[in-house]
Tab-separated table of C-alpha atoms in Angstrom:
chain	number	residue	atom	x	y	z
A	272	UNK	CA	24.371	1.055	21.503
A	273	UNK	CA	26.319	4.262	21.009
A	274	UNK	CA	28.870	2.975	18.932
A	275	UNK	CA	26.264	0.985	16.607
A	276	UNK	CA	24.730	4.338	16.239
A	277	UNK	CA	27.917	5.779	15.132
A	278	UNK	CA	28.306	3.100	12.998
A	279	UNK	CA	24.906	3.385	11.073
A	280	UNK	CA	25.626	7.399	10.801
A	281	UNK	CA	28.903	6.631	9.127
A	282	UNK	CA	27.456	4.269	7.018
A	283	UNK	CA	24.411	6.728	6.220
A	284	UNK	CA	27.260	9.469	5.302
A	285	UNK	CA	29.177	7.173	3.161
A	286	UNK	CA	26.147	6.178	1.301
A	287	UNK	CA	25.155	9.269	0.467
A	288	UNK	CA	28.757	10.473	-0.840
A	289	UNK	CA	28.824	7.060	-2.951
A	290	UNK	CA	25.724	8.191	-4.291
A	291	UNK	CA	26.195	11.591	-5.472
A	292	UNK	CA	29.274	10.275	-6.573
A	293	UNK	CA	27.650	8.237	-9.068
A	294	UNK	CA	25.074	10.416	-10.080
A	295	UNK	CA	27.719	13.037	-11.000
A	296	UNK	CA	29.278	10.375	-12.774
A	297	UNK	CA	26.546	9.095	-14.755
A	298	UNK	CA	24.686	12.341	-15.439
A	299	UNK	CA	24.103	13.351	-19.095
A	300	UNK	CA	23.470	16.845	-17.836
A	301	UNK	CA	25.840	19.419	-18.887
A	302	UNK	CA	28.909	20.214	-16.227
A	303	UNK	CA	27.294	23.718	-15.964
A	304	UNK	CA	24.306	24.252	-13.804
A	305	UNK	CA	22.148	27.189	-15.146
A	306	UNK	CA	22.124	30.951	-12.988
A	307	UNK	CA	18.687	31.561	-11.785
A	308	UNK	CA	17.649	34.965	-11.559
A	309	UNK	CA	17.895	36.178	-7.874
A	310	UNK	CA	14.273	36.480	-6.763
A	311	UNK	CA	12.623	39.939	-6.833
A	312	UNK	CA	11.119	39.286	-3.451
A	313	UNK	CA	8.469	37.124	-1.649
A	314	UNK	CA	5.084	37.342	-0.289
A	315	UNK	CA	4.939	38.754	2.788
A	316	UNK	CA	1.228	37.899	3.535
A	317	UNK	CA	-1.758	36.741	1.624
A	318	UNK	CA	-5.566	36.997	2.577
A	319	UNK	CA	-8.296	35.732	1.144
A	320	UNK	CA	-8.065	34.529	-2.947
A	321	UNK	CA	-4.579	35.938	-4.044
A	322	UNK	CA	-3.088	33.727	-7.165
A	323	UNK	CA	0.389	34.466	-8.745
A	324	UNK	CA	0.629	34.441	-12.565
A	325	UNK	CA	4.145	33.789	-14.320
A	326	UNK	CA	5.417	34.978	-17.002
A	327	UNK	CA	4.502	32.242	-18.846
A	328	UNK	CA	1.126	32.888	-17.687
A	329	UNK	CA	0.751	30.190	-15.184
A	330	UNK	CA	-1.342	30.865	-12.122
A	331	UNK	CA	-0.697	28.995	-8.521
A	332	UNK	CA	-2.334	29.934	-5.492
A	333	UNK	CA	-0.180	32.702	-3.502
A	334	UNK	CA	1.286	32.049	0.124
A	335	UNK	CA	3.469	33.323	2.677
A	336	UNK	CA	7.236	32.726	1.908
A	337	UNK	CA	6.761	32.504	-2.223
A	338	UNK	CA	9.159	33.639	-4.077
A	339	UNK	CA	8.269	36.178	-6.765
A	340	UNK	CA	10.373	36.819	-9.995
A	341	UNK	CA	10.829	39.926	-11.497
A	342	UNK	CA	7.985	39.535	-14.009
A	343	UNK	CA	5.203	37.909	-11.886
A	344	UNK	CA	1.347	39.288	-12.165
A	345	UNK	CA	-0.338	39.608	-8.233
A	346	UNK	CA	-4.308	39.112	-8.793
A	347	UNK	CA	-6.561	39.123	-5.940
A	348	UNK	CA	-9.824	38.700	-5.449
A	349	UNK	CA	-12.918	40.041	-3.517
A	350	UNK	CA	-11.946	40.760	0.228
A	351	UNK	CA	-8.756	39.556	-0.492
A	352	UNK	CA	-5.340	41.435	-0.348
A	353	UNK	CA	-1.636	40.596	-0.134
A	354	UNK	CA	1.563	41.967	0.747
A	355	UNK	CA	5.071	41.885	-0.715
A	356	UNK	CA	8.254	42.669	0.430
A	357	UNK	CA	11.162	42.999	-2.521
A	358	UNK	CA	14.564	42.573	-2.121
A	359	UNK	CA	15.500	46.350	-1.900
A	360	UNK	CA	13.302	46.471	1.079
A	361	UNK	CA	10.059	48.274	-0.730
A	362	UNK	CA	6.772	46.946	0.113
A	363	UNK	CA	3.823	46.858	-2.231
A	364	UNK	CA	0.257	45.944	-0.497
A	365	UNK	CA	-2.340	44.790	-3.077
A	366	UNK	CA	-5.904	45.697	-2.379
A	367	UNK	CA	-9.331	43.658	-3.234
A	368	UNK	CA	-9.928	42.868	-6.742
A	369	UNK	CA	-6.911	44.021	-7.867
A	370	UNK	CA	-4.105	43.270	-10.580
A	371	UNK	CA	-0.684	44.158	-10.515
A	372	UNK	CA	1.979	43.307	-12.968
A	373	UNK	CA	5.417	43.662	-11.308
A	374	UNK	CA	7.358	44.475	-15.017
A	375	UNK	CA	10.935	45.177	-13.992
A	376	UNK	CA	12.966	44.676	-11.100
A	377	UNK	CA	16.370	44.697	-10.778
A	378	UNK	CA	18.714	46.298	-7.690
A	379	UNK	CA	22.548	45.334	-7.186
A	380	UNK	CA	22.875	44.706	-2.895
A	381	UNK	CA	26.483	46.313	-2.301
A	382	UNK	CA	25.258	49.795	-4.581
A	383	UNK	CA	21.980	49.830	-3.673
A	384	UNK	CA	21.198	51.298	-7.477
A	385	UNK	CA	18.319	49.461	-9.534
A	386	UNK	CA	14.965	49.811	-10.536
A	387	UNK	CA	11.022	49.006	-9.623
A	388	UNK	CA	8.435	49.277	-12.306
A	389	UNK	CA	5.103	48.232	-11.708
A	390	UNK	CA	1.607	48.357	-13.713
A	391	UNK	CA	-1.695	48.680	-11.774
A	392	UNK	CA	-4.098	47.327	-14.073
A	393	UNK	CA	-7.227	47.173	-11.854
A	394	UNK	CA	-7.881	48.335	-8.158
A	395	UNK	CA	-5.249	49.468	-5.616
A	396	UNK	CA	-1.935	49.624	-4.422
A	397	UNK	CA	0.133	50.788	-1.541
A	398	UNK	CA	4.065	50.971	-1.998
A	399	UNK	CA	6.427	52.072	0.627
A	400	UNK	CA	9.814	52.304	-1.143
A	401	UNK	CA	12.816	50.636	-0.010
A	402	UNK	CA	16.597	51.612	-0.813
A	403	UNK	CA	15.927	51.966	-4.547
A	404	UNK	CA	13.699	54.833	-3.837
A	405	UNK	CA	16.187	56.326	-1.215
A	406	UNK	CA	19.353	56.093	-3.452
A	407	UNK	CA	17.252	57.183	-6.921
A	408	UNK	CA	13.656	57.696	-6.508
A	409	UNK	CA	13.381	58.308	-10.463
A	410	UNK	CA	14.192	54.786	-10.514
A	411	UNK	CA	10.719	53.972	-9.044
A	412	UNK	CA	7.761	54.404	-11.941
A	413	UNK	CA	4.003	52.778	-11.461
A	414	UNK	CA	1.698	52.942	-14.283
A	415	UNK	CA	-1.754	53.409	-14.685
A	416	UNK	CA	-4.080	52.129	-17.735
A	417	UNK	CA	-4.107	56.198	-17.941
A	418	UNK	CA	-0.690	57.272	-16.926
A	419	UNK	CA	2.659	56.769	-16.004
A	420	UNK	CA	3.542	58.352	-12.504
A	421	UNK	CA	7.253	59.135	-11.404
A	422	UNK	CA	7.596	59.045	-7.719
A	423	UNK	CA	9.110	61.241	-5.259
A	424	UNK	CA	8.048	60.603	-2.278
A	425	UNK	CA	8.569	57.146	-0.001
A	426	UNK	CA	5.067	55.891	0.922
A	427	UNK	CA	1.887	56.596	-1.561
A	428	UNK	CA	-1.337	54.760	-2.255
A	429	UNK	CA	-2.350	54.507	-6.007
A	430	UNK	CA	-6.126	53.226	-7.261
A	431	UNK	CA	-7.544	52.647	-10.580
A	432	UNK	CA	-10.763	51.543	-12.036
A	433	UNK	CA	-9.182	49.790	-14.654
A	434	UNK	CA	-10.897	51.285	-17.452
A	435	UNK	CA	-9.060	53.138	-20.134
């Protein structure tokens, strides 16, 4: 029984080298697979209605584990909130009814240099920076519909009505 196991797993292996094989072969795609952009970060947690909006302006449903890019829109709803952790380390915590546009993210791993800008259209947000606020905390900016605020410090709540 053993070795007809062995056999089948060989078989399986060989099959699937034949395969991709012949779908490298036959591919019209160009030689060159395209570089994603790393991921900004992920969801940490979501509770309640939280949907993620592209930059193409596609919603999907938010849950633990997404990935979000570097120009994604967080919008929650009533009793709903969600967390995010980005790649630097900094964590952003979305209130109810809220809207936040994450508009730039970037941060090189082995420098720890980059930068976090975020827009708070409607309700709140707490951010707890991560290395890009220890290494250059001018590097960290959140706007307002009524300002533009430079941060200093490492953990800070911001809230806004939304109205100009």
């Amino acid at each position: 029984m053993k070795k007809i196991l062995t056999a089948l797993g060989g078989f399986a292996f060989w099959g699937a080298v034949a395969l991709a094989h012949a779908q490298a072969t036959t591919s019209t795609a160009p030689a060159v697979a395209p570089v994603a952009e790393p991921q900004a970060g992920f969801m940490k947690s979501v509770r309640g209605s939280v949907q993620l909006l592209s930059a193409a302006g596609a919603p999907r449903d938010a849950k633990p584990g997404d990935a979000l890019s570097a120009v994604d829109r967080i919008v929650t709803g009533p009793d709903s909130s969600a967390a995010v952790v980005l790649r630097d380390d900094t964590t952003l915590v979305v209130g109810p009814s809220s809207r936040l546009d994450l508009k730039e993210f970037h941060f090189n791993a082995t420098t720890h240099e980059g930068g976090v800008l975020v827009s708070l259209l409607r309700g709140s947000m707490r951010m707890i920076t991560g290395l890009i606020g220890k290494t250059n905390p001018d590097a960290i900016r959140v706007e307002t519909q009524t300002a533009t605020i430079g941060i200093r410090g490492t953990d800070f709540i911001v809230q806004t009505d939304g109205q100009p």
